[in-house]
Structures are given as structure tokens and as C-alpha cells.
mmCIF file of C-alpha atoms and ligand atoms in Angstrom:
data_model
loop_
_atom_site.group_PDB
_atom_site.id
_atom_site.type_symbol
_atom_site.label_atom_id
_atom_site.label_comp_id
_atom_site.label_asym_id
_atom_site.label_seq_id
_atom_site.Cartn_x
_atom_site.Cartn_y
_atom_site.Cartn_z
ATOM 1 C CA MET A 789 -32.160 5.757 -14.698
ATOM 2 C CA GLN A 790 -29.768 6.323 -12.288
ATOM 3 C CA ILE A 791 -26.658 7.413 -11.977
ATOM 4 C CA ASP A 792 -24.595 6.243 -9.383
ATOM 5 C CA LEU A 793 -21.120 8.223 -8.481
ATOM 6 C CA ARG A 794 -20.837 6.497 -4.952
ATOM 7 C CA SER A 795 -17.166 5.049 -6.361
ATOM 8 C CA ASP A 796 -16.681 3.171 -9.591
ATOM 9 C CA THR A 797 -17.009 -0.036 -7.356
ATOM 10 C CA PHE A 798 -20.929 -0.075 -7.934
ATOM 11 C CA THR A 799 -20.332 -1.457 -11.944
ATOM 12 C CA LYS A 800 -21.954 -4.263 -13.400
ATOM 13 C CA PRO A 801 -20.082 -6.863 -15.555
ATOM 14 C CA SER A 802 -21.105 -5.895 -19.468
ATOM 15 C CA THR A 803 -22.315 -8.374 -21.871
ATOM 16 C CA ALA A 804 -19.384 -8.959 -23.457
ATOM 17 C CA MET A 805 -17.499 -9.602 -19.840
ATOM 18 C CA LEU A 806 -20.754 -11.892 -18.837
ATOM 19 C CA ASN A 807 -20.071 -14.048 -22.200
ATOM 20 C CA ALA A 808 -15.972 -14.157 -21.180
ATOM 21 C CA MET A 809 -17.310 -15.441 -17.996
ATOM 22 C CA PHE A 810 -19.824 -18.112 -19.223
ATOM 23 C CA THR A 811 -17.440 -19.556 -21.539
ATOM 24 C CA ALA A 812 -14.335 -19.642 -18.824
ATOM 25 C CA LYS A 813 -12.511 -22.933 -18.675
ATOM 26 C CA VAL A 814 -12.062 -23.848 -14.940
ATOM 27 C CA GLY A 815 -10.256 -25.630 -12.122
ATOM 28 C CA ASP A 816 -9.382 -25.829 -8.803
ATOM 29 C CA ASP A 817 -7.548 -22.887 -8.127
ATOM 30 C CA VAL A 818 -5.903 -23.784 -4.755
ATOM 31 C CA PHE A 819 -4.859 -26.905 -6.468
ATOM 32 C CA GLY A 820 -2.858 -24.620 -9.307
ATOM 33 C CA GLU A 821 -5.653 -25.961 -11.912
ATOM 34 C CA ASP A 822 -7.531 -23.180 -12.769
ATOM 35 C CA PRO A 823 -6.276 -22.210 -16.280
ATOM 36 C CA SER A 824 -8.255 -19.384 -16.321
ATOM 37 C CA VAL A 825 -6.439 -17.977 -12.962
ATOM 38 C CA ASN A 826 -3.545 -18.740 -14.118
ATOM 39 C CA TYR A 827 -3.928 -17.503 -17.480
ATOM 40 C CA LEU A 828 -5.147 -13.952 -16.146
ATOM 41 C CA GLU A 829 -2.251 -14.058 -13.008
ATOM 42 C CA ALA A 830 0.832 -14.466 -15.901
ATOM 43 C CA LEU A 831 -1.049 -12.003 -18.140
ATOM 44 C CA ALA A 832 -0.904 -9.620 -15.435
ATOM 45 C CA ALA A 833 2.546 -9.996 -14.242
ATOM 46 C CA ASP A 834 3.644 -10.193 -18.023
ATOM 47 C CA MET A 835 2.126 -6.540 -18.252
ATOM 48 C CA PHE A 836 4.290 -5.220 -15.408
ATOM 49 C CA GLY A 837 6.952 -7.299 -16.023
ATOM 50 C CA LEU A 838 7.029 -9.145 -12.843
ATOM 51 C CA GLU A 839 7.573 -12.898 -12.349
ATOM 52 C CA ALA A 840 3.659 -13.826 -10.861
ATOM 53 C CA SER A 841 0.977 -12.748 -8.932
ATOM 54 C CA ILE A 842 -1.792 -14.114 -6.896
ATOM 55 C CA PHE A 843 -5.551 -13.155 -7.903
ATOM 56 C CA CYS A 844 -7.645 -12.632 -4.643
ATOM 57 C CA PRO A 845 -11.182 -11.760 -3.748
ATOM 58 C CA SER A 846 -10.041 -8.003 -2.416
ATOM 59 C CA GLY A 847 -7.533 -4.904 -2.893
ATOM 60 C CA THR A 848 -7.689 -5.135 1.278
ATOM 61 C CA MET A 849 -6.749 -9.331 0.867
ATOM 62 C CA THR A 850 -4.259 -7.827 -1.552
ATOM 63 C CA ASN A 851 -2.977 -5.023 0.666
ATOM 64 C CA GLN A 852 -2.777 -7.424 3.679
ATOM 65 C CA ILE A 853 -0.979 -10.509 2.055
ATOM 66 C CA ALA A 854 1.828 -7.567 1.166
ATOM 67 C CA ILE A 855 2.305 -6.106 3.882
ATOM 68 C CA LYS A 856 2.012 -9.530 6.282
ATOM 69 C CA CYS A 857 4.455 -10.160 3.686
ATOM 70 C CA HIS A 858 6.946 -7.506 4.500
ATOM 71 C CA THR A 859 6.722 -7.406 8.081
ATOM 72 C CA GLN A 860 7.607 -8.806 11.564
ATOM 73 C CA PRO A 861 5.341 -8.570 14.548
ATOM 74 C CA GLY A 862 6.597 -4.711 16.152
ATOM 75 C CA ASP A 863 7.188 -3.482 12.644
ATOM 76 C CA GLU A 864 6.035 -0.280 11.344
ATOM 77 C CA VAL A 865 4.811 0.477 7.985
ATOM 78 C CA ILE A 866 5.408 3.637 7.057
ATOM 79 C CA CYS A 867 2.119 5.644 5.003
ATOM 80 C CA ASP A 868 -0.220 8.296 4.406
ATOM 81 C CA GLU A 869 -2.594 9.447 7.286
ATOM 82 C CA LEU A 870 -5.350 8.822 3.901
ATOM 83 C CA SER A 871 -3.703 5.953 3.591
ATOM 84 C CA HIS A 872 -7.075 2.952 2.683
ATOM 85 C CA VAL A 873 -4.457 0.470 4.024
ATOM 86 C CA TYR A 874 -4.952 1.820 7.602
ATOM 87 C CA GLN A 875 -8.182 4.431 7.592
ATOM 88 C CA PHE A 876 -10.638 1.175 5.825
ATOM 89 C CA GLU A 877 -9.352 -2.004 6.399
ATOM 90 C CA GLY A 878 -10.423 -2.225 9.665
ATOM 91 C CA GLY A 879 -7.182 -2.157 11.941
ATOM 92 C CA GLY A 880 -5.824 -4.923 9.040
ATOM 93 C CA ILE A 881 -2.220 -3.865 10.110
ATOM 94 C CA ALA A 882 -2.725 -4.622 13.541
ATOM 95 C CA PHE A 883 -5.045 -7.541 13.391
ATOM 96 C CA ASN A 884 -3.201 -9.697 10.819
ATOM 97 C CA SER A 885 0.363 -8.260 10.823
ATOM 98 C CA ALA A 886 0.637 -6.653 14.153
ATOM 99 C CA SER A 887 2.677 -3.899 12.653
ATOM 100 C CA SER A 888 2.107 -0.500 13.685
ATOM 101 C CA VAL A 889 1.818 2.214 11.545
ATOM 102 C CA LYS A 890 3.726 5.842 11.155
ATOM 103 C CA LEU A 891 1.624 8.189 9.631
ATOM 104 C CA LEU A 892 2.945 11.347 7.454
ATOM 105 C CA GLN A 893 0.760 14.607 6.448
ATOM 106 C CA GLY A 894 1.079 14.127 3.146
ATOM 107 C CA ASP A 895 -0.342 16.232 0.122
ATOM 108 C CA ARG A 896 -3.699 14.835 -0.559
ATOM 109 C CA GLY A 897 -3.169 11.185 0.278
ATOM 110 C CA ARG A 898 0.760 11.711 -1.000
ATOM 111 C CA ILE A 899 3.604 11.248 0.812
ATOM 112 C CA THR A 900 7.237 12.468 -0.286
ATOM 113 C CA ALA A 901 10.762 10.925 -0.122
ATOM 114 C CA ALA A 902 11.951 13.453 2.280
ATOM 115 C CA LEU A 903 8.838 12.298 4.758
ATOM 116 C CA ILE A 904 9.378 9.077 4.606
ATOM 117 C CA SER A 905 13.593 9.517 5.023
ATOM 118 C CA ALA A 906 11.838 11.644 8.307
ATOM 119 C CA SER A 907 10.328 9.222 9.719
ATOM 120 C CA ILE A 908 12.288 6.265 10.096
ATOM 121 C CA ASN A 909 13.139 4.550 13.181
ATOM 122 C CA ASN A 910 16.606 4.391 14.484
ATOM 123 C CA LYS A 911 17.092 0.469 13.993
ATOM 124 C CA PHE A 912 19.817 0.957 16.816
ATOM 125 C CA ASP A 913 17.174 1.811 19.112
ATOM 126 C CA VAL A 914 15.548 -0.521 21.320
ATOM 127 C CA HIS A 915 12.709 2.101 22.150
ATOM 128 C CA LYS A 916 11.725 2.122 18.690
ATOM 129 C CA SER A 917 9.648 0.236 16.145
ATOM 130 C CA ASN A 918 11.558 -1.462 13.140
ATOM 131 C CA SER A 919 10.323 0.443 10.446
ATOM 132 C CA SER A 920 10.057 -2.040 7.560
ATOM 133 C CA LEU A 921 7.972 -0.999 5.111
ATOM 134 C CA VAL A 922 6.775 2.179 2.907
ATOM 135 C CA SER A 923 3.248 1.988 1.458
ATOM 136 C CA LEU A 924 1.584 4.186 -0.987
ATOM 137 C CA GLU A 925 -1.490 4.909 -2.861
ATOM 138 C CA ASN A 926 -1.896 5.987 -6.381
ATOM 139 C CA THR A 927 -4.633 7.203 -6.834
ATOM 140 C CA THR A 928 -5.273 7.999 -3.591
ATOM 141 C CA ASN A 929 -9.358 7.527 -2.830
ATOM 142 C CA PHE A 930 -9.576 10.114 -0.266
ATOM 143 C CA GLY A 931 -6.732 12.461 -1.777
ATOM 144 C CA GLY A 932 -10.021 13.142 -4.377
ATOM 145 C CA GLY A 933 -7.728 10.582 -7.160
ATOM 146 C CA ALA A 934 -4.892 12.192 -6.368
ATOM 147 C CA CYS A 935 -1.463 10.568 -9.127
ATOM 148 C CA TYR A 936 2.761 9.924 -8.199
ATOM 149 C CA ASN A 937 4.975 12.502 -9.761
ATOM 150 C CA PHE A 938 7.012 9.078 -10.936
ATOM 151 C CA GLU A 939 10.331 10.958 -10.065
ATOM 152 C CA GLU A 940 8.843 11.170 -6.672
ATOM 153 C CA ILE A 941 8.779 7.570 -6.630
ATOM 154 C CA ILE A 942 12.063 7.183 -7.940
ATOM 155 C CA LYS A 943 13.163 9.158 -4.828
ATOM 156 C CA ILE A 944 11.110 7.185 -2.559
ATOM 157 C CA LYS A 945 12.409 3.751 -3.784
ATOM 158 C CA GLU A 946 16.033 4.936 -3.211
ATOM 159 C CA VAL A 947 15.375 5.717 0.858
ATOM 160 C CA CYS A 948 13.513 3.049 0.502
ATOM 161 C CA PHE A 949 16.877 1.058 -1.485
ATOM 162 C CA GLN A 950 19.637 3.045 1.205
ATOM 163 C CA HIS A 951 17.320 1.599 4.335
ATOM 164 C CA ASN A 952 16.627 -1.297 3.678
ATOM 165 C CA LEU A 953 12.564 -1.364 4.207
ATOM 166 C CA LYS A 954 10.450 -2.941 1.454
ATOM 167 C CA LEU A 955 7.928 -0.658 -0.728
ATOM 168 C CA HIS A 956 4.579 -1.707 -0.895
ATOM 169 C CA LEU A 957 1.742 0.548 -3.902
ATOM 170 C CA ASP A 958 -1.841 0.324 -3.048
ATOM 171 C CA GLY A 959 -2.849 1.102 -6.295
ATOM 172 C CA ALA A 960 -6.105 0.222 -6.271
ATOM 173 C CA ARG A 961 -6.332 2.756 -9.005
ATOM 174 C CA LEU A 962 -3.031 2.608 -11.055
ATOM 175 C CA PHE A 963 -4.908 2.231 -14.334
ATOM 176 C CA ASN A 964 -6.355 5.508 -13.540
ATOM 177 C CA ALA A 965 -2.884 7.034 -13.027
ATOM 178 C CA LEU A 966 -1.202 5.436 -15.972
ATOM 179 C CA VAL A 967 -3.980 6.710 -18.120
ATOM 180 C CA ALA A 968 -3.534 10.181 -16.574
ATOM 181 C CA LYS A 969 0.279 10.350 -16.985
ATOM 182 C CA GLY A 970 1.112 8.330 -19.861
ATOM 183 C CA GLU A 971 2.632 5.924 -17.485
ATOM 184 C CA THR A 972 3.224 1.870 -18.548
ATOM 185 C CA PRO A 973 2.838 -0.899 -15.524
ATOM 186 C CA LYS A 974 6.390 -2.393 -16.401
ATOM 187 C CA GLN A 975 7.710 1.379 -14.484
ATOM 188 C CA TYR A 976 6.114 0.823 -11.784
ATOM 189 C CA GLY A 977 7.040 -3.093 -11.809
ATOM 190 C CA GLU A 978 10.468 -2.273 -11.575
ATOM 191 C CA ILE A 979 10.194 -0.092 -8.375
ATOM 192 C CA PHE A 980 8.010 -1.521 -6.209
ATOM 193 C CA ASP A 981 8.114 -4.865 -3.973
ATOM 194 C CA SER A 982 4.685 -5.531 -4.255
ATOM 195 C CA ILE A 983 2.039 -4.203 -6.394
ATOM 196 C CA SER A 984 -2.212 -4.125 -5.415
ATOM 197 C CA ILE A 985 -4.693 -4.009 -8.273
ATOM 198 C CA CYS A 986 -8.028 -3.870 -7.996
ATOM 199 C CA LEU A 987 -9.897 -5.380 -11.011
ATOM 200 C CA SER A 988 -13.261 -4.431 -9.635
ATOM 201 C CA LYS A 989 -13.714 -0.308 -9.532
ATOM 202 C CA GLY A 990 -13.013 1.376 -12.869
ATOM 203 C CA LEU A 991 -11.918 -1.535 -14.732
ATOM 204 C CA GLY A 992 -14.797 -3.150 -14.020
ATOM 205 C CA THR A 993 -15.224 -6.682 -13.013
ATOM 206 C CA PRO A 994 -17.656 -7.941 -10.426
ATOM 207 C CA VAL A 995 -15.269 -9.134 -7.912
ATOM 208 C CA GLY A 996 -11.380 -9.466 -7.744
ATOM 209 C CA SER A 997 -8.027 -7.936 -7.479
ATOM 210 C CA LEU A 998 -4.312 -8.956 -8.347
ATOM 211 C CA LEU A 999 -1.146 -8.896 -5.661
ATOM 212 C CA LEU A 1000 2.034 -8.741 -7.632
ATOM 213 C CA GLY A 1001 6.059 -9.129 -7.165
ATOM 214 C CA ASN A 1002 8.307 -11.963 -7.587
ATOM 215 C CA GLN A 1003 8.441 -15.434 -7.290
ATOM 216 C CA ASN A 1004 9.186 -15.918 -3.383
ATOM 217 C CA LEU A 1005 6.792 -13.242 -2.113
ATOM 218 C CA ILE A 1006 4.224 -14.985 -4.159
ATOM 219 C CA LYS A 1007 5.067 -17.899 -2.502
ATOM 220 C CA LYS A 1008 4.659 -16.937 0.791
ATOM 221 C CA ALA A 1009 1.037 -14.965 -0.634
ATOM 222 C CA LYS A 1010 -0.532 -17.864 -1.744
ATOM 223 C CA ARG A 1011 0.266 -19.412 1.738
ATOM 224 C CA ILE A 1012 -1.166 -15.831 3.453
ATOM 225 C CA ARG A 1013 -4.172 -16.103 1.355
ATOM 226 C CA LYS A 1014 -5.099 -19.650 2.540
ATOM 227 C CA VAL A 1015 -4.450 -18.510 5.999
ATOM 228 C CA PHE A 1016 -7.207 -15.359 5.535
ATOM 229 C CA GLY A 1017 -9.820 -17.831 4.297
ATOM 230 C CA GLY A 1018 -8.974 -16.168 0.983
ATOM 231 C CA GLY A 1019 -7.979 -19.544 -1.308
ATOM 232 C CA MET A 1020 -10.930 -19.634 -4.069
ATOM 233 C CA ARG A 1021 -11.577 -23.267 -6.406
ATOM 234 C CA GLN A 1022 -13.401 -22.336 -9.207
ATOM 235 C CA ALA A 1023 -12.225 -18.939 -9.750
ATOM 236 C CA GLY A 1024 -11.845 -18.810 -13.268
ATOM 237 C CA PHE A 1025 -15.594 -17.392 -14.009
ATOM 238 C CA LEU A 1026 -14.260 -14.780 -11.823
ATOM 239 C CA ALA A 1027 -10.650 -14.092 -12.931
ATOM 240 C CA ALA A 1028 -11.964 -14.624 -16.866
ATOM 241 C CA ALA A 1029 -13.922 -11.084 -16.297
ATOM 242 C CA GLY A 1030 -10.393 -10.573 -14.947
ATOM 243 C CA THR A 1031 -8.531 -10.798 -18.039
ATOM 244 C CA HIS A 1032 -11.826 -8.843 -20.374
ATOM 245 C CA ALA A 1033 -11.099 -6.460 -18.141
ATOM 246 C CA LEU A 1034 -7.222 -6.043 -18.843
ATOM 247 C CA GLN A 1035 -7.763 -6.208 -22.440
ATOM 248 C CA ASN A 1036 -10.645 -4.230 -22.613
ATOM 249 C CA ASN A 1037 -11.664 -1.264 -19.726
ATOM 250 C CA ILE A 1038 -8.467 0.359 -19.546
ATOM 251 C CA GLU A 1039 -7.904 3.407 -22.872
ATOM 252 C CA ARG A 1040 -11.326 4.006 -22.071
ATOM 253 C CA LEU A 1041 -10.401 5.265 -18.512
ATOM 254 C CA THR A 1042 -9.721 8.396 -20.045
ATOM 255 C CA TYR A 1043 -13.246 9.490 -20.897
ATOM 256 C CA ASP A 1044 -14.290 8.601 -16.519
ATOM 257 C CA HIS A 1045 -11.375 11.382 -16.374
ATOM 258 C CA VAL A 1046 -12.835 13.392 -19.144
ATOM 259 C CA ALA A 1047 -16.811 13.306 -17.336
ATOM 260 C CA ALA A 1048 -14.805 13.595 -13.587
ATOM 261 C CA LYS A 1049 -13.737 16.998 -14.943
ATOM 262 C CA GLU A 1050 -16.664 17.824 -16.880
ATOM 263 C CA ILE A 1051 -18.467 17.714 -13.270
ATOM 264 C CA ALA A 1052 -16.292 19.629 -11.858
ATOM 265 C CA ARG A 1053 -17.095 22.640 -13.757
ATOM 266 C CA ALA A 1054 -20.429 22.911 -13.406
ATOM 267 C CA LEU A 1055 -19.589 22.262 -9.582
ATOM 268 C CA ILE A 1056 -17.048 25.296 -9.569
ATOM 269 C CA GLU A 1057 -20.479 27.600 -10.573
ATOM 270 C CA LYS A 1058 -22.549 26.792 -7.975
ATOM 271 C CA ASP A 1059 -22.312 29.274 -4.559
ATOM 272 C CA PHE A 1060 -22.866 26.334 -2.122
ATOM 273 C CA ILE A 1061 -19.931 24.235 -3.570
ATOM 274 C CA GLY A 1062 -16.663 25.272 -1.784
ATOM 275 C CA LYS A 1063 -12.930 24.273 -3.013
ATOM 276 C CA ILE A 1064 -13.129 21.023 -5.058
ATOM 277 C CA MET A 1065 -9.650 19.133 -5.233
ATOM 278 C CA PRO A 1066 -7.964 18.569 -8.194
ATOM 279 C CA VAL A 1067 -9.465 16.559 -10.419
ATOM 280 C CA GLU A 1068 -6.833 14.406 -11.794
ATOM 281 C CA THR A 1069 -8.624 10.973 -12.806
ATOM 282 C CA ASN A 1070 -12.324 10.339 -11.987
ATOM 283 C CA ILE A 1071 -13.216 11.294 -8.408
ATOM 284 C CA ILE A 1072 -13.962 14.543 -7.387
ATOM 285 C CA ILE A 1073 -13.770 15.802 -3.764
ATOM 286 C CA PHE A 1074 -15.246 19.132 -3.271
ATOM 287 C CA GLU A 1075 -16.137 21.655 -0.118
ATOM 288 C CA VAL A 1076 -20.518 21.905 1.057
ATOM 289 C CA ILE A 1077 -20.853 25.222 1.978
ATOM 290 C CA ASN A 1078 -23.312 28.615 2.482
ATOM 291 C CA SER A 1079 -26.495 26.925 4.653
ATOM 292 C CA CYS A 1080 -26.371 23.531 2.472
ATOM 293 C CA THR A 1081 -24.738 20.739 3.860
ATOM 294 C CA PRO A 1082 -23.461 17.484 2.824
ATOM 295 C CA LYS A 1083 -26.387 15.343 3.838
ATOM 296 C CA GLU A 1084 -28.478 17.648 2.401
ATOM 297 C CA LEU A 1085 -26.857 17.998 -0.976
ATOM 298 C CA VAL A 1086 -27.141 13.902 -1.455
ATOM 299 C CA GLU A 1087 -30.762 13.601 -0.347
ATOM 300 C CA ARG A 1088 -31.172 16.512 -2.936
ATOM 301 C CA LEU A 1089 -29.652 14.455 -5.407
ATOM 302 C CA LYS A 1090 -31.292 11.587 -4.255
ATOM 303 C CA GLN A 1091 -34.168 12.895 -5.648
ATOM 304 C CA ASP A 1092 -33.175 12.999 -9.106
ATOM 305 C CA ASP A 1093 -32.124 9.547 -9.102
ATOM 306 C CA ILE A 1094 -28.477 10.277 -8.892
ATOM 307 C CA LEU A 1095 -26.181 8.853 -6.226
ATOM 308 C CA CYS A 1096 -23.027 10.123 -4.442
ATOM 309 C CA LEU A 1097 -21.119 9.839 -1.066
ATOM 310 C CA ALA A 1098 -21.114 12.229 1.812
ATOM 311 C CA ILE A 1099 -17.609 11.492 3.306
ATOM 312 C CA SER A 1100 -17.591 14.075 5.813
ATOM 313 C CA PRO A 1101 -18.858 16.682 7.612
ATOM 314 C CA THR A 1102 -18.228 19.367 4.908
ATOM 315 C CA GLN A 1103 -17.503 16.859 1.820
ATOM 316 C CA VAL A 1104 -18.539 14.760 -0.712
ATOM 317 C CA ARG A 1105 -17.271 12.854 -3.374
ATOM 318 C CA MET A 1106 -18.225 11.613 -6.468
ATOM 319 C CA VAL A 1107 -16.427 9.215 -8.616
ATOM 320 C CA THR A 1108 -17.433 8.810 -12.615
ATOM 321 C CA HIS A 1109 -17.044 5.454 -14.021
ATOM 322 C CA LEU A 1110 -17.279 2.533 -17.124
ATOM 323 C CA ASP A 1111 -21.942 2.898 -15.891
ATOM 324 C CA VAL A 1112 -21.740 6.234 -16.193
ATOM 325 C CA THR A 1113 -23.197 6.652 -20.029
ATOM 326 C CA LYS A 1114 -22.961 10.071 -22.294
ATOM 327 C CA GLU A 1115 -26.053 10.526 -21.650
ATOM 328 C CA MET A 1116 -26.381 10.689 -17.920
ATOM 329 C CA LEU A 1117 -22.929 12.732 -18.113
ATOM 330 C CA LYS A 1118 -25.359 15.165 -20.125
ATOM 331 C CA LYS A 1119 -28.145 14.801 -17.301
ATOM 332 C CA LEU A 1120 -26.045 15.330 -14.061
ATOM 333 C CA ILE A 1121 -24.543 18.584 -15.650
ATOM 334 C CA GLN A 1122 -27.978 19.730 -16.247
ATOM 335 C CA VAL A 1123 -29.658 19.104 -12.721
ATOM 336 C CA ILE A 1124 -26.489 20.662 -11.289
ATOM 337 C CA GLU A 1125 -27.137 23.558 -12.900
ATOM 338 C CA ALA A 1126 -30.729 23.823 -12.350
ATOM 339 C CA LEU A 1127 -29.789 23.233 -8.314
HETATM 340 C C1 PLP B 2118 -10.429 -0.154 -2.910
HETATM 341 C C2 PLP B 2118 -9.662 0.134 -2.767
HETATM 342 C C3 PLP B 2118 -9.262 -0.663 -1.736
HETATM 343 C C4 PLP B 2118 -9.533 -2.353 -1.704
HETATM 344 O O1 PLP B 2118 -11.062 -2.218 -2.001
HETATM 345 P P1 PLP B 2118 -11.725 -3.780 -1.546
HETATM 346 O O2 PLP B 2118 -12.958 -3.339 -1.665
HETATM 347 O O3 PLP B 2118 -11.084 -4.243 -0.587
HETATM 348 O O4 PLP B 2118 -11.405 -4.477 -2.888
HETATM 349 C C5 PLP B 2118 -7.888 -0.493 -1.756
HETATM 350 N N1 PLP B 2118 -7.282 0.728 -1.633
HETATM 351 C C6 PLP B 2118 -7.676 1.859 -2.057
HETATM 352 C C7 PLP B 2118 -7.055 3.389 -2.204
HETATM 353 C C8 PLP B 2118 -8.962 1.641 -3.035
HETATM 354 O O5 PLP B 2118 -9.971 2.206 -3.159
#
């Protein structure tokens, strides 16, 4: 029994999801003729109260398409220093959009209206790049699954509105935040100019992300997706997995959050575990101290068929997801207690 806590991307499609995929009706989506893709795109847009959405192979692509849509070469994107769009997308903002980045030091990946306000360049100063986009991440990946307070997001929107900045949400794990905070997709649809969600993380599909926005944005996004090489043909087999996920795998995220808190409670008892970031959703990031290193701990757990990641010289990350069963959780807690 292997317990894979490296990421929630390691999930395999369930039998029910595979059945939905097998029986999907498909067509050529580059021609707009795949009924399963069209269905998923409409379903997601409707959930968020937005006009349209576009199905893409990855969250990196949906983020990068959004950034490309919202910027001109030489512009500046404002985001937290831990942001996936900056740290983990291969320098894509520079490569794809020829834009620079203003990194803010937020709190576990979350930035504030005040920080953003103070970082906007004077648009009449020719020395400065043109601040044109703010990108938020909810939940934050390398901030340990932290969630934004919605009141702060409203304040951020106000700042963006005043300064004519677009506002993008990297919502790779937005559904974890919605479930944890009792929020709705429509609240987010009302605020953001674009929203990226991953179907292949906590929602458990093998592949796929969606970019959501108004008709105009998604029309632009369709062209850029093609340029990026992301136009897919009979993608309905994958879209059917996404529809299944949106219809079945959202509420159950609560269980992943409970499991993550249980793991944290077991870890905190250990003298070689230092600070654990507050566990708000399905990510546990903790320090390893006292003559034990993250690498050593990862190796030790591997002996018990438990996989997790050393994400820095001092930190280990564990992520819970729908393939972590109650039985696995029990074993994991026992192994931690016996360490
Ligand atoms: C996983 C992730 C993405 C997208 O990743 P892909 O592997 O390209 O789908 C984007 N943002 C965050 C915060 C993520 O965790």
C-alpha cells in the first residue's frame, strides 16, 4: 500500500470517472465540434456566473494564456514572491508575454490591497514599466494551502479598478478554498477578470484546466491557446473526466482537509519537526529540525512506502487528496507516531 503525498496531481481516475470518459461523445474541438468539451466549458462558466471558459491541457497554460491576454510586452505583473506563475512556470511570463514581474512579500503567498497599491508604477514616468495586471493565488501552493479572506480580495479589486489593472486568479486549488471557507464560485466570478482552475489536482482528473472569463477574453484565449500549441482534437474524453469531477469531487475535499489536520497533529508531537504552517486546506508544509534533514525524513518515510517532498533545505511538503484512503491515513499516522 503506497501512500503518495507528493502532490494532489498523483491521483488516478476512478472507475466512475473512467466510465464517463469511455462513453464521452467527441468531435474535433479545434473546430469547436466536441460536445463534451463544449458541455464542460459551459458548465464551468455557469458555475462561476461567467460568460465562457476554455479547456486547456494544464494550469500553466491557462495562467500563461490569461497573462498574455491581459498584458502588452514591457508591462509588469504584480504578484506574491511565492506565486506559481512566477516560480514554477519556466519563466513563462518573460517568455510568453515579454512582461516583467513585481514580486511582493505577502503572508504565505497572500498579498494585500495595501501592498499592491504601494507597488503600482507611476504611468506617467517613462522609466517605469506599465503595471497592468495583478495575479493572486488561492489557495497558495508554497504558502501551505493558505486561503484569502474574501474581504481582502474585494479591497484588491477596488485598487485594481482605481488603477485600471486587470485581476487574474490562479485558482489551481480554488475549490479547496471554497470548501474550506464556505464561499461560492459566483463570488469569485463577479470579481476577477480571469480565473484559472485545475481539474487535475484535488478534483482528481488525469489532465486538464479551465480558464474562465467573459466572451471577449475567451475569444482571445482561443487564439493564444492555438499559438501555444494547446488546441486539442477529440479532447472530449478528457473533458468528460472534468465534468465528472465538477459534479462529484468538490464536497469531498472537506475530507482531505480533515486528513491534513490529523497528519499535522501527529507531526507536531515529534521533536524533529519544527514549525508547521497553519493547515487550512490539503497542504502541510513543515520544518525538519534537530539533526534530521528534510531529505533524511523523506528517505525514512519511503521505507514505509510513504512518499512526500523535500521542498527546500528546511521544509517538507505533504498533500492530501482523493486517493488517500482512511486506511492509508491510519497507517501514516501510525508510522509518524513510531518515528
Ligand atoms: C499545479 C499548479 C498550477 C498549474 O500546474 P500544471 O501542472 O501546469 O497544471 C498553477 N498554479 C498553482 C498554484 C498550482 O499549484
